[in-house]
Amino acid sequence: MLHDIKVIILKDKMNKLRTIFLMLVAAGCYSPGEPTKDDLTNAIHEFNTAYEEGNVGKLASLITKNYVHTNSSWKSFGKETWLGYMEDRSKKINNGTLVVESYEMDELSIEMHNDTAIVTAKISTAGSEDGEPFNKNFRVTNIWVFDGSRWLRAGFHDTHIQ
């Protein structure tokens, strides 16, 4: 009888070990952290919505620690300076001195390079700032990197176009 109990306990342990082993094998075969173009497209959309709305917290969560921003008006600058600019822009949106009527990204092109992507597009934006209407168009290049779980914008450059 004691022998039968030991056999039952041993079989139970073997079943548990087999279950754990199969779970580990299955986990190794499925990698939820693979960079995909669809995930990048969603991150770009999320970024653009946050920019249009002036959501600085969301924007901060979507850029790298060593983010580099270059535009057609100023010399390149880093994350803290850009977030400071975004804080000022957000205040203008909230107090109504900056009204963004439209912000659209067209002609989107994504070139994947493993966990890095080069994104080019045309951005058109219209609205008013301090009562003055604006209607601007830009060609942009963005560098996005995959950090193992999500896409982050690492670099930006724009050129004003007609």
Coordinates of C-alpha atoms in Angstrom, one line a residue, residues 4-124:
D4 CA 1.1 2.4 -4.3
I5 CA 1.0 5.8 -2.5
K6 CA 4.6 6.6 -3.6
V7 CA 3.8 5.7 -7.2
I8 CA 0.7 8.0 -7.2
I9 CA 2.8 10.9 -5.7
L10 CA 5.6 10.3 -8.2
K11 CA 3.1 10.3 -11.1
D12 CA 1.5 13.5 -9.8
K13 CA 4.9 15.2 -9.6
M14 CA 5.8 14.0 -13.1
N15 CA 2.5 15.4 -14.5
K16 CA 3.2 18.8 -12.9
L17 CA 6.8 18.8 -14.3
R18 CA 5.5 17.9 -17.7
T19 CA 2.9 20.7 -17.5
I20 CA 5.6 23.2 -16.5
F21 CA 7.9 22.1 -19.2
L22 CA 5.2 22.4 -21.9
M23 CA 4.3 25.9 -20.6
L24 CA 8.0 26.9 -20.9
V25 CA 8.3 25.5 -24.4
A26 CA 5.1 27.3 -25.5
A27 CA 6.3 30.6 -24.0
G28 CA 9.6 30.3 -25.8
C29 CA 7.8 29.8 -29.1
Y30 CA 5.5 32.8 -28.7
S31 CA 7.2 36.1 -28.6
P32 CA 4.7 39.0 -27.9
G33 CA 7.5 41.5 -28.1
E34 CA 8.3 41.3 -31.8
P35 CA 8.3 44.6 -33.6
T36 CA 5.6 44.8 -36.2
K37 CA 4.7 47.5 -38.8
D38 CA 1.1 47.4 -37.5
D39 CA 2.2 48.2 -33.9
L40 CA 4.4 51.0 -35.3
T41 CA 1.5 52.5 -37.3
N42 CA -0.6 52.4 -34.1
A43 CA 2.2 54.1 -32.1
I44 CA 2.5 56.8 -34.8
H45 CA -1.3 57.4 -34.7
E46 CA -1.2 57.6 -30.9
F47 CA 1.7 60.0 -31.0
N48 CA 0.0 62.3 -33.6
T49 CA -3.2 62.3 -31.6
A50 CA -1.3 63.3 -28.4
Y51 CA 0.5 66.0 -30.4
E52 CA -2.6 67.4 -31.8
E53 CA -4.3 67.5 -28.4
G54 CA -1.2 68.8 -26.6
N55 CA -1.0 65.7 -24.3
V56 CA 2.5 66.1 -23.0
G57 CA 2.4 63.1 -20.6
K58 CA 1.5 60.8 -23.4
L59 CA 4.1 62.3 -25.7
A60 CA 6.8 61.9 -23.0
S61 CA 5.9 58.2 -22.8
L62 CA 6.3 57.8 -26.6
I63 CA 9.9 59.1 -27.0
T64 CA 13.3 57.7 -26.1
K65 CA 15.4 59.1 -23.2
N66 CA 17.9 60.4 -25.7
Y67 CA 15.3 61.8 -28.2
V68 CA 16.7 64.3 -30.8
H69 CA 14.4 66.8 -32.4
T70 CA 15.3 68.9 -35.4
N71 CA 13.0 71.2 -37.3
S72 CA 13.2 73.9 -39.9
S73 CA 13.4 76.7 -37.4
W74 CA 16.0 75.8 -34.8
K75 CA 19.1 73.8 -34.1
S76 CA 18.7 70.2 -32.9
F77 CA 17.7 69.8 -29.3
G78 CA 16.9 66.9 -26.9
K79 CA 14.0 65.5 -24.9
E80 CA 13.8 67.9 -22.0
T81 CA 13.9 71.0 -24.3
W82 CA 11.3 69.5 -26.6
L83 CA 9.0 68.5 -23.7
G84 CA 9.4 72.1 -22.4
Y85 CA 8.3 73.4 -25.8
M86 CA 5.4 70.9 -25.7
E87 CA 4.3 72.2 -22.2
D88 CA 4.1 75.7 -23.6
R89 CA 2.2 74.5 -26.6
S90 CA -0.2 72.6 -24.4
K91 CA -0.9 75.7 -22.3
K92 CA -1.7 77.6 -25.5
I93 CA -4.1 74.9 -26.6
N94 CA -5.8 74.8 -23.2
N95 CA -6.2 78.6 -23.0
G96 CA -7.4 78.9 -26.6
T97 CA -4.5 81.0 -28.0
L98 CA -3.6 78.0 -30.2
V99 CA -6.4 76.3 -32.0
V100 CA -5.6 73.2 -34.1
E101 CA -8.4 72.7 -36.6
S102 CA -6.6 69.9 -38.4
Y103 CA -3.4 67.9 -38.1
E104 CA -3.0 65.2 -40.7
M105 CA -0.2 62.8 -41.7
D106 CA -0.4 61.7 -45.3
E107 CA 2.0 59.9 -47.7
L108 CA 3.2 57.7 -44.8
S109 CA 6.1 55.4 -45.7
I110 CA 7.7 53.0 -43.3
E111 CA 11.0 51.3 -43.9
M112 CA 11.6 48.6 -41.3
H113 CA 15.2 47.7 -40.2
N114 CA 14.6 45.0 -37.5
D115 CA 14.0 47.0 -34.4
T116 CA 14.4 50.4 -36.0
A117 CA 12.2 52.1 -38.6
I118 CA 12.5 55.1 -40.8
V119 CA 9.2 56.9 -41.2
T120 CA 8.6 59.6 -43.8
A121 CA 5.4 61.5 -44.4
K122 CA 3.8 64.8 -45.2
I123 CA 2.1 66.6 -42.3
S124 CA -0.5 69.3 -43.0

